[in-house]
């Protein structure tokens, strides 16, 4: 038993109301005097505060009200009925008439905000040369308003012990809880931040998304670090403009509400509201110090129900600041809560809360210079070994009864066989893999369709760490009802760090043998057309090829998200469908296949990359940091029947730009060059898309195999305005549609030595025919296309209208097209 179990426990339960009206007060802060142990009142004004210790006083405070200190009996349970009076020092001379038109000019509230904005850099902790502090964070997810028919279902009966009853009588169930303790260090010049994870404790009952995946995703939703001094606050996977952003008075209305005098400072309370309620803006209150620093001392951020964020019912962020020894106000507590549901105002939903405490600030106390040479993110060796006594001492507050019980409930739940079966079904449905312990079946390989293959039936799978933690195997088999070709892939991984190939970071040797069908340009678009939705095509192109490839790779990924892949492969490619390989000789000799042996080196660097991963795969979460890739290939003649010597190099930069109220822009710049004489199958085949589904990395009005080049440069821009313009259109704004603009341009060309019309011993380009538009090299005119899209239709559908501007004389092409995308997003 923990030695802390015998400490005296003081509990205070009560209700806080307005002394004048008797109405309950929401979001009042209730703390034990001279501690960080506290809580806040709910919508009924009720609170429960518990702490291990002999506390004798509590402090109750709320913006716009006089603080109240009450005596309590230490070591016992106390019950109080508390009434707060309005602050008596109001600025009556600046009262705003509702009938007077709002203006920035001459508005004392705006003048005060401009002072806050002017002093932002001085009030950041980062203004000091060196800062270090302790950080405790807690994240929880709860399902609430669980429907009675579900609770009363016989299938749910064994799990009723997981339920809790809320104050309104509705049933809820916590599904995820995580606690972490960090030590944070920062240096201003040269800029450096170091985060040391000291301890971590997590429980998760939604096992079809593993704990690492939940933690990253929840952090993205509830704000990794909410900094009021930043121009934009990243929360709910969007950028919301801070009320003290540089241009905040252009987007917000500000009003002075009150002045509050304390023993330490005099502060002004301001309220703010969006000028346009559908924009990504907050509404709420600010407390600003009048000691000359114009620092924010408290902040409440909310959103209204008209904001263009899907499924969001409520968002509330409270930031508390405390005066430090250097006279500056530093953040000591951040509490972000958000509720989501299919129905806007009622019914089943998901509620999350992320609470962070910051304490023990040390300013301008540098450590040894060698310390700041360490990794940005560090983890203590025994970070997950902390026991209950460590957490009892380490928490700056006390767990609620619901949270405290959750850890024990999860232990009981995980031992239930019925829960394991239910988790298996959920995992199979969401991940596309059926887990059989040491083996997982890939359900994505079951069925697809293409004109060449007909109905494609297949079966795939892979091993898991339960089979072997060093050796991993995966593969599939498939066959079409029309082409009767047996396709297959077999891959073996030898992991040097006992990590599956779908987890980060990797360090493995991989051997692959594969025979399958492909589309020209697939390697450029990075797509898999063996899916049911990709079976629907526009146009009549039937250019395909069969590829047999044997490949060996060594892949190494580092903690800083630099990685490399050194490989060698031998590829035999034969034309299929209406595609033919013919030499440009007098006889028009048909070539059955082309073979190449290639040494490949790939480099990738993704600084500050965040990865969402679960038990089946991983995906990079797009963020503001760029991703760089560089690939060099060296073709080697006469090795394993290879027919060509050549070199190729490709490079790309991908970055997302967040543009505050104008949404976000995804930007990709690519370039490449091939040195040497090669037939067109070995040239760069531009990534085309004739599927009805919009492909962000392909040219959506280009036909397959329409353009080949030995040097090229491309630019791809997608602008998501996130509803900024449509939000202001009467009636349309209630639909919460979102606007997209896309622009793609490709420059390139073909040297004479690789042009079959000018050089011998090459393959003829496919000629225009009913089955395709033919193949061409780009000339002096670039290929360009642009599109306008409307997204978030019924919250899931995006429709893009696309116009092609150049090379309109090519047979069979269409100047205009329509593509669809189905995606659920906040």
PDB file of N, CA and C in Angstrom, residues 726-801:
ATOM      1  N   UNK A 726     -17.656  31.852 -48.080  1.00  0.00           N
ATOM      2  CA  UNK A 726     -19.032  31.352 -48.062  1.00  0.00           C
ATOM      3  C   UNK A 726     -19.708  31.609 -46.725  1.00  0.00           C
ATOM      4  N   UNK A 727     -18.923  31.737 -45.658  1.00  0.00           N
ATOM      5  CA  UNK A 727     -19.486  32.034 -44.344  1.00  0.00           C
ATOM      6  C   UNK A 727     -20.195  33.385 -44.309  1.00  0.00           C
ATOM      7  N   UNK A 728     -19.933  34.228 -45.287  1.00  0.00           N
ATOM      8  CA  UNK A 728     -20.491  35.580 -45.291  1.00  0.00           C
ATOM      9  C   UNK A 728     -21.629  35.744 -46.299  1.00  0.00           C
ATOM     10  N   UNK A 729     -22.005  34.660 -46.955  1.00  0.00           N
ATOM     11  CA  UNK A 729     -23.084  34.708 -47.939  1.00  0.00           C
ATOM     12  C   UNK A 729     -24.396  34.337 -47.244  1.00  0.00           C
ATOM     13  N   UNK A 730     -25.403  35.194 -47.294  1.00  0.00           N
ATOM     14  CA  UNK A 730     -26.685  34.866 -46.639  1.00  0.00           C
ATOM     15  C   UNK A 730     -27.220  33.509 -47.094  1.00  0.00           C
ATOM     16  N   UNK A 731     -27.802  32.801 -46.172  1.00  0.00           N
ATOM     17  CA  UNK A 731     -28.378  31.473 -46.358  1.00  0.00           C
ATOM     18  C   UNK A 731     -27.294  30.409 -46.595  1.00  0.00           C
ATOM     19  N   UNK A 732     -26.383  30.657 -47.545  1.00  0.00           N
ATOM     20  CA  UNK A 732     -25.324  29.686 -47.827  1.00  0.00           C
ATOM     21  C   UNK A 732     -24.479  29.430 -46.576  1.00  0.00           C
ATOM     22  N   UNK A 733     -24.285  30.467 -45.754  1.00  0.00           N
ATOM     23  CA  UNK A 733     -23.403  30.320 -44.597  1.00  0.00           C
ATOM     24  C   UNK A 733     -23.894  29.251 -43.623  1.00  0.00           C
ATOM     25  N   UNK A 734     -25.186  28.982 -43.621  1.00  0.00           N
ATOM     26  CA  UNK A 734     -25.713  27.977 -42.705  1.00  0.00           C
ATOM     27  C   UNK A 734     -25.373  26.552 -43.151  1.00  0.00           C
ATOM     28  N   UNK A 735     -24.993  26.387 -44.408  1.00  0.00           N
ATOM     29  CA  UNK A 735     -24.604  25.070 -44.908  1.00  0.00           C
ATOM     30  C   UNK A 735     -23.186  24.693 -44.487  1.00  0.00           C
ATOM     31  N   UNK A 736     -22.392  25.713 -44.125  1.00  0.00           N
ATOM     32  CA  UNK A 736     -21.011  25.515 -43.663  1.00  0.00           C
ATOM     33  C   UNK A 736     -20.163  24.792 -44.703  1.00  0.00           C
ATOM     34  N   UNK A 737     -20.354  25.187 -45.949  1.00  0.00           N
ATOM     35  CA  UNK A 737     -19.503  24.683 -47.016  1.00  0.00           C
ATOM     36  C   UNK A 737     -18.132  25.351 -46.928  1.00  0.00           C
ATOM     37  N   UNK A 738     -17.168  24.743 -47.607  1.00  0.00           N
ATOM     38  CA  UNK A 738     -15.805  25.267 -47.589  1.00  0.00           C
ATOM     39  C   UNK A 738     -15.258  25.335 -49.011  1.00  0.00           C
ATOM     40  N   UNK A 739     -14.513  26.394 -49.313  1.00  0.00           N
ATOM     41  CA  UNK A 739     -14.030  26.647 -50.659  1.00  0.00           C
ATOM     42  C   UNK A 739     -12.606  26.111 -50.827  1.00  0.00           C
ATOM     43  N   UNK A 740     -12.354  25.590 -52.035  1.00  0.00           N
ATOM     44  CA  UNK A 740     -11.021  25.113 -52.395  1.00  0.00           C
ATOM     45  C   UNK A 740     -10.620  25.707 -53.742  1.00  0.00           C
ATOM     46  N   UNK A 741      -9.380  26.084 -53.861  1.00  0.00           N
ATOM     47  CA  UNK A 741      -8.781  26.452 -55.131  1.00  0.00           C
ATOM     48  C   UNK A 741      -7.554  25.572 -55.340  1.00  0.00           C
ATOM     49  N   UNK A 742      -7.394  25.029 -56.541  1.00  0.00           N
ATOM     50  CA  UNK A 742      -6.219  24.218 -56.852  1.00  0.00           C
ATOM     51  C   UNK A 742      -5.570  24.755 -58.120  1.00  0.00           C
ATOM     52  N   UNK A 743      -4.270  24.663 -58.147  1.00  0.00           N
ATOM     53  CA  UNK A 743      -3.513  25.080 -59.326  1.00  0.00           C
ATOM     54  C   UNK A 743      -2.310  24.156 -59.461  1.00  0.00           C
ATOM     55  N   UNK A 744      -2.132  23.602 -60.667  1.00  0.00           N
ATOM     56  CA  UNK A 744      -1.029  22.685 -60.921  1.00  0.00           C
ATOM     57  C   UNK A 744      -0.380  23.037 -62.251  1.00  0.00           C
ATOM     58  N   UNK A 745       0.928  23.104 -62.246  1.00  0.00           N
ATOM     59  CA  UNK A 745       1.656  23.428 -63.461  1.00  0.00           C
ATOM     60  C   UNK A 745       2.858  22.493 -63.556  1.00  0.00           C
ATOM     61  N   UNK A 746       3.161  22.037 -64.773  1.00  0.00           N
ATOM     62  CA  UNK A 746       4.277  21.118 -65.008  1.00  0.00           C
ATOM     63  C   UNK A 746       5.087  21.609 -66.197  1.00  0.00           C
ATOM     64  N   UNK A 747       6.331  21.982 -65.928  1.00  0.00           N
ATOM     65  CA  UNK A 747       7.286  22.326 -66.980  1.00  0.00           C
ATOM     66  C   UNK A 747       8.151  21.093 -67.249  1.00  0.00           C
ATOM     67  N   UNK A 748       8.570  20.934 -68.469  1.00  0.00           N
ATOM     68  CA  UNK A 748       9.440  19.806 -68.760  1.00  0.00           C
ATOM     69  C   UNK A 748       9.820  19.759 -70.225  1.00  0.00           C
ATOM     70  N   UNK A 749      10.519  18.696 -70.562  1.00  0.00           N
ATOM     71  CA  UNK A 749      10.923  18.539 -71.946  1.00  0.00           C
ATOM     72  C   UNK A 749      11.675  17.240 -72.152  1.00  0.00           C
ATOM     73  N   UNK A 750      12.106  17.041 -73.390  1.00  0.00           N
ATOM     74  CA  UNK A 750      12.764  15.801 -73.783  1.00  0.00           C
ATOM     75  C   UNK A 750      13.949  16.158 -74.684  1.00  0.00           C
ATOM     76  N   UNK A 751      15.119  15.708 -74.292  1.00  0.00           N
ATOM     77  CA  UNK A 751      16.290  15.915 -75.134  1.00  0.00           C
ATOM     78  C   UNK A 751      16.181  15.062 -76.394  1.00  0.00           C
ATOM     79  N   UNK A 752      16.880  15.467 -77.412  1.00  0.00           N
ATOM     80  CA  UNK A 752      16.801  14.775 -78.702  1.00  0.00           C
ATOM     81  C   UNK A 752      17.194  13.314 -78.584  1.00  0.00           C
ATOM     82  N   UNK A 753      18.144  12.999 -77.700  1.00  0.00           N
ATOM     83  CA  UNK A 753      18.606  11.624 -77.597  1.00  0.00           C
ATOM     84  C   UNK A 753      17.534  10.678 -77.060  1.00  0.00           C
ATOM     85  N   UNK A 754      16.502  11.231 -76.381  1.00  0.00           N
ATOM     86  CA  UNK A 754      15.427  10.401 -75.845  1.00  0.00           C
ATOM     87  C   UNK A 754      14.119  10.550 -76.615  1.00  0.00           C
ATOM     88  N   UNK A 755      14.177  11.229 -77.742  1.00  0.00           N
ATOM     89  CA  UNK A 755      12.993  11.425 -78.572  1.00  0.00           C
ATOM     90  C   UNK A 755      13.020  10.411 -79.708  1.00  0.00           C
ATOM     91  N   UNK A 756      12.079   9.461 -79.752  1.00  0.00           N
ATOM     92  CA  UNK A 756      12.122   8.427 -80.795  1.00  0.00           C
ATOM     93  C   UNK A 756      11.967   8.981 -82.207  1.00  0.00           C
ATOM     94  N   UNK A 757      11.483  10.199 -82.354  1.00  0.00           N
ATOM     95  CA  UNK A 757      11.389  10.806 -83.680  1.00  0.00           C
ATOM     96  C   UNK A 757      12.736  11.342 -84.156  1.00  0.00           C
ATOM     97  N   UNK A 758      13.697  11.466 -83.225  1.00  0.00           N
ATOM     98  CA  UNK A 758      14.989  12.072 -83.564  1.00  0.00           C
ATOM     99  C   UNK A 758      16.169  11.154 -83.294  1.00  0.00           C
ATOM    100  N   UNK A 759      15.955  10.060 -82.577  1.00  0.00           N
ATOM    101  CA  UNK A 759      17.064   9.196 -82.192  1.00  0.00           C
ATOM    102  C   UNK A 759      16.652   7.736 -82.356  1.00  0.00           C
ATOM    103  N   UNK A 760      17.591   6.900 -82.787  1.00  0.00           N
ATOM    104  CA  UNK A 760      17.301   5.483 -83.042  1.00  0.00           C
ATOM    105  C   UNK A 760      17.407   4.659 -81.773  1.00  0.00           C
ATOM    106  N   UNK A 761      17.004   3.385 -81.906  1.00  0.00           N
ATOM    107  CA  UNK A 761      17.063   2.408 -80.814  1.00  0.00           C
ATOM    108  C   UNK A 761      16.252   2.847 -79.603  1.00  0.00           C
ATOM    109  N   UNK A 762      15.123   3.445 -79.863  1.00  0.00           N
ATOM    110  CA  UNK A 762      14.179   3.800 -78.809  1.00  0.00           C
ATOM    111  C   UNK A 762      12.821   3.191 -79.124  1.00  0.00           C
ATOM    112  N   UNK A 763      11.904   3.236 -78.157  1.00  0.00           N
ATOM    113  CA  UNK A 763      10.553   2.747 -78.377  1.00  0.00           C
ATOM    114  C   UNK A 763       9.686   3.886 -78.903  1.00  0.00           C
ATOM    115  N   UNK A 764       8.832   3.569 -79.862  1.00  0.00           N
ATOM    116  CA  UNK A 764       7.879   4.551 -80.356  1.00  0.00           C
ATOM    117  C   UNK A 764       6.890   4.943 -79.258  1.00  0.00           C
ATOM    118  N   UNK A 765       6.545   6.217 -79.246  1.00  0.00           N
ATOM    119  CA  UNK A 765       5.495   6.649 -78.331  1.00  0.00           C
ATOM    120  C   UNK A 765       4.165   6.048 -78.794  1.00  0.00           C
ATOM    121  N   UNK A 766       3.309   5.649 -77.867  1.00  0.00           N
ATOM    122  CA  UNK A 766       1.973   5.188 -78.258  1.00  0.00           C
ATOM    123  C   UNK A 766       1.239   6.269 -79.054  1.00  0.00           C
ATOM    124  N   UNK A 767       0.630   5.856 -80.149  1.00  0.00           N
ATOM    125  CA  UNK A 767      -0.062   6.798 -81.020  1.00  0.00           C
ATOM    126  C   UNK A 767      -1.482   7.028 -80.529  1.00  0.00           C
ATOM    127  N   UNK A 768      -2.057   8.183 -80.841  1.00  0.00           N
ATOM    128  CA  UNK A 768      -3.458   8.416 -80.471  1.00  0.00           C
ATOM    129  C   UNK A 768      -4.367   7.361 -81.075  1.00  0.00           C
ATOM    130  N   UNK A 769      -5.295   6.873 -80.289  1.00  0.00           N
ATOM    131  CA  UNK A 769      -6.239   5.855 -80.742  1.00  0.00           C
ATOM    132  C   UNK A 769      -7.470   5.922 -79.859  1.00  0.00           C
ATOM    133  N   UNK A 770      -8.443   5.101 -80.169  1.00  0.00           N
ATOM    134  CA  UNK A 770      -9.673   5.078 -79.378  1.00  0.00           C
ATOM    135  C   UNK A 770      -9.397   4.670 -77.937  1.00  0.00           C
ATOM    136  N   UNK A 771      -8.279   3.952 -77.709  1.00  0.00           N
ATOM    137  CA  UNK A 771      -7.974   3.453 -76.376  1.00  0.00           C
ATOM    138  C   UNK A 771      -7.070   4.387 -75.597  1.00  0.00           C
ATOM    139  N   UNK A 772      -6.709   5.550 -76.163  1.00  0.00           N
ATOM    140  CA  UNK A 772      -5.845   6.464 -75.438  1.00  0.00           C
ATOM    141  C   UNK A 772      -5.547   7.694 -76.263  1.00  0.00           C
ATOM    142  N   UNK A 773      -5.070   8.747 -75.574  1.00  0.00           N
ATOM    143  CA  UNK A 773      -4.810  10.013 -76.251  1.00  0.00           C
ATOM    144  C   UNK A 773      -3.440  10.060 -76.882  1.00  0.00           C
ATOM    145  N   UNK A 774      -2.632   9.032 -76.698  1.00  0.00           N
ATOM    146  CA  UNK A 774      -1.276   9.046 -77.204  1.00  0.00           C
ATOM    147  C   UNK A 774      -0.309   9.600 -76.175  1.00  0.00           C
ATOM    148  N   UNK A 775       0.999   9.538 -76.531  1.00  0.00           N
ATOM    149  CA  UNK A 775       2.051   9.975 -75.621  1.00  0.00           C
ATOM    150  C   UNK A 775       2.858  11.083 -76.276  1.00  0.00           C
ATOM    151  N   UNK A 776       3.228  12.108 -75.470  1.00  0.00           N
ATOM    152  CA  UNK A 776       3.902  13.287 -75.976  1.00  0.00           C
ATOM    153  C   UNK A 776       4.960  13.731 -74.979  1.00  0.00           C
ATOM    154  N   UNK A 777       5.865  14.570 -75.475  1.00  0.00           N
ATOM    155  CA  UNK A 777       6.797  15.281 -74.603  1.00  0.00           C
ATOM    156  C   UNK A 777       6.311  16.708 -74.437  1.00  0.00           C
ATOM    157  N   UNK A 778       6.520  17.269 -73.253  1.00  0.00           N
ATOM    158  CA  UNK A 778       6.155  18.655 -73.044  1.00  0.00           C
ATOM    159  C   UNK A 778       7.031  19.555 -73.903  1.00  0.00           C
ATOM    160  N   UNK A 779       6.430  20.593 -74.472  1.00  0.00           N
ATOM    161  CA  UNK A 779       7.174  21.554 -75.265  1.00  0.00           C
ATOM    162  C   UNK A 779       7.483  22.797 -74.453  1.00  0.00           C
ATOM    163  N   UNK A 780       7.551  23.927 -75.126  1.00  0.00           N
ATOM    164  CA  UNK A 780       7.840  25.183 -74.442  1.00  0.00           C
ATOM    165  C   UNK A 780       6.691  25.634 -73.555  1.00  0.00           C
ATOM    166  N   UNK A 781       5.510  25.132 -73.837  1.00  0.00           N
ATOM    167  CA  UNK A 781       4.338  25.490 -73.036  1.00  0.00           C
ATOM    168  C   UNK A 781       4.155  24.483 -71.906  1.00  0.00           C
ATOM    169  N   UNK A 782       4.007  24.937 -70.673  1.00  0.00           N
ATOM    170  CA  UNK A 782       3.791  23.989 -69.572  1.00  0.00           C
ATOM    171  C   UNK A 782       2.373  23.432 -69.592  1.00  0.00           C
ATOM    172  N   UNK A 783       2.217  22.265 -68.999  1.00  0.00           N
ATOM    173  CA  UNK A 783       0.866  21.748 -68.760  1.00  0.00           C
ATOM    174  C   UNK A 783       0.314  22.452 -67.528  1.00  0.00           C
ATOM    175  N   UNK A 784      -0.902  22.969 -67.626  1.00  0.00           N
ATOM    176  CA  UNK A 784      -1.515  23.654 -66.481  1.00  0.00           C
ATOM    177  C   UNK A 784      -2.978  23.247 -66.362  1.00  0.00           C
ATOM    178  N   UNK A 785      -3.411  23.150 -65.128  1.00  0.00           N
ATOM    179  CA  UNK A 785      -4.828  22.948 -64.822  1.00  0.00           C
ATOM    180  C   UNK A 785      -5.132  23.634 -63.502  1.00  0.00           C
ATOM    181  N   UNK A 786      -6.370  24.014 -63.316  1.00  0.00           N
ATOM    182  CA  UNK A 786      -6.805  24.670 -62.092  1.00  0.00           C
ATOM    183  C   UNK A 786      -8.213  24.206 -61.774  1.00  0.00           C
ATOM    184  N   UNK A 787      -8.559  24.312 -60.507  1.00  0.00           N
ATOM    185  CA  UNK A 787      -9.878  23.846 -60.103  1.00  0.00           C
ATOM    186  C   UNK A 787     -10.485  24.691 -59.004  1.00  0.00           C
ATOM    187  N   UNK A 788     -11.789  24.630 -58.933  1.00  0.00           N
ATOM    188  CA  UNK A 788     -12.566  25.255 -57.869  1.00  0.00           C
ATOM    189  C   UNK A 788     -13.395  24.159 -57.215  1.00  0.00           C
ATOM    190  N   UNK A 789     -13.303  24.070 -55.910  1.00  0.00           N
ATOM    191  CA  UNK A 789     -14.024  23.008 -55.212  1.00  0.00           C
ATOM    192  C   UNK A 789     -14.893  23.535 -54.089  1.00  0.00           C
ATOM    193  N   UNK A 790     -15.940  22.801 -53.799  1.00  0.00           N
ATOM    194  CA  UNK A 790     -16.794  23.054 -52.649  1.00  0.00           C
ATOM    195  C   UNK A 790     -16.745  21.800 -51.785  1.00  0.00           C
ATOM    196  N   UNK A 791     -16.320  21.968 -50.553  1.00  0.00           N
ATOM    197  CA  UNK A 791     -16.213  20.826 -49.645  1.00  0.00           C
ATOM    198  C   UNK A 791     -17.141  20.939 -48.459  1.00  0.00           C
ATOM    199  N   UNK A 792     -17.121  19.927 -47.648  1.00  0.00           N
ATOM    200  CA  UNK A 792     -17.948  19.834 -46.449  1.00  0.00           C
ATOM    201  C   UNK A 792     -19.440  19.785 -46.775  1.00  0.00           C
ATOM    202  N   UNK A 793     -19.771  19.290 -47.973  1.00  0.00           N
ATOM    203  CA  UNK A 793     -21.169  19.101 -48.347  1.00  0.00           C
ATOM    204  C   UNK A 793     -21.698  17.893 -47.577  1.00  0.00           C
ATOM    205  N   UNK A 794     -22.725  18.108 -46.801  1.00  0.00           N
ATOM    206  CA  UNK A 794     -23.246  17.074 -45.883  1.00  0.00           C
ATOM    207  C   UNK A 794     -22.135  16.574 -44.957  1.00  0.00           C
ATOM    208  N   UNK A 795     -21.122  17.419 -44.756  1.00  0.00           N
ATOM    209  CA  UNK A 795     -19.994  17.156 -43.854  1.00  0.00           C
ATOM    210  C   UNK A 795     -19.044  16.062 -44.346  1.00  0.00           C
ATOM    211  N   UNK A 796     -19.284  15.494 -45.526  1.00  0.00           N
ATOM    212  CA  UNK A 796     -18.437  14.387 -45.987  1.00  0.00           C
ATOM    213  C   UNK A 796     -17.970  14.516 -47.433  1.00  0.00           C
ATOM    214  N   UNK A 797     -18.635  15.323 -48.247  1.00  0.00           N
ATOM    215  CA  UNK A 797     -18.402  15.298 -49.693  1.00  0.00           C
ATOM    216  C   UNK A 797     -17.726  16.578 -50.168  1.00  0.00           C
ATOM    217  N   UNK A 798     -16.762  16.391 -51.070  1.00  0.00           N
ATOM    218  CA  UNK A 798     -16.127  17.518 -51.760  1.00  0.00           C
ATOM    219  C   UNK A 798     -16.249  17.290 -53.263  1.00  0.00           C
ATOM    220  N   UNK A 799     -16.638  18.341 -54.001  1.00  0.00           N
ATOM    221  CA  UNK A 799     -16.758  18.280 -55.458  1.00  0.00           C
ATOM    222  C   UNK A 799     -15.840  19.333 -56.058  1.00  0.00           C
ATOM    223  N   UNK A 800     -14.985  18.910 -56.995  1.00  0.00           N
ATOM    224  CA  UNK A 800     -14.053  19.817 -57.653  1.00  0.00           C
ATOM    225  C   UNK A 800     -14.371  19.902 -59.137  1.00  0.00           C
ATOM    226  N   UNK A 801     -14.528  21.111 -59.632  1.00  0.00           N
ATOM    227  CA  UNK A 801     -14.599  21.355 -61.063  1.00  0.00           C
ATOM    228  C   UNK A 801     -13.229  21.782 -61.554  1.00  0.00           C
TER     229      UNK A 801
END
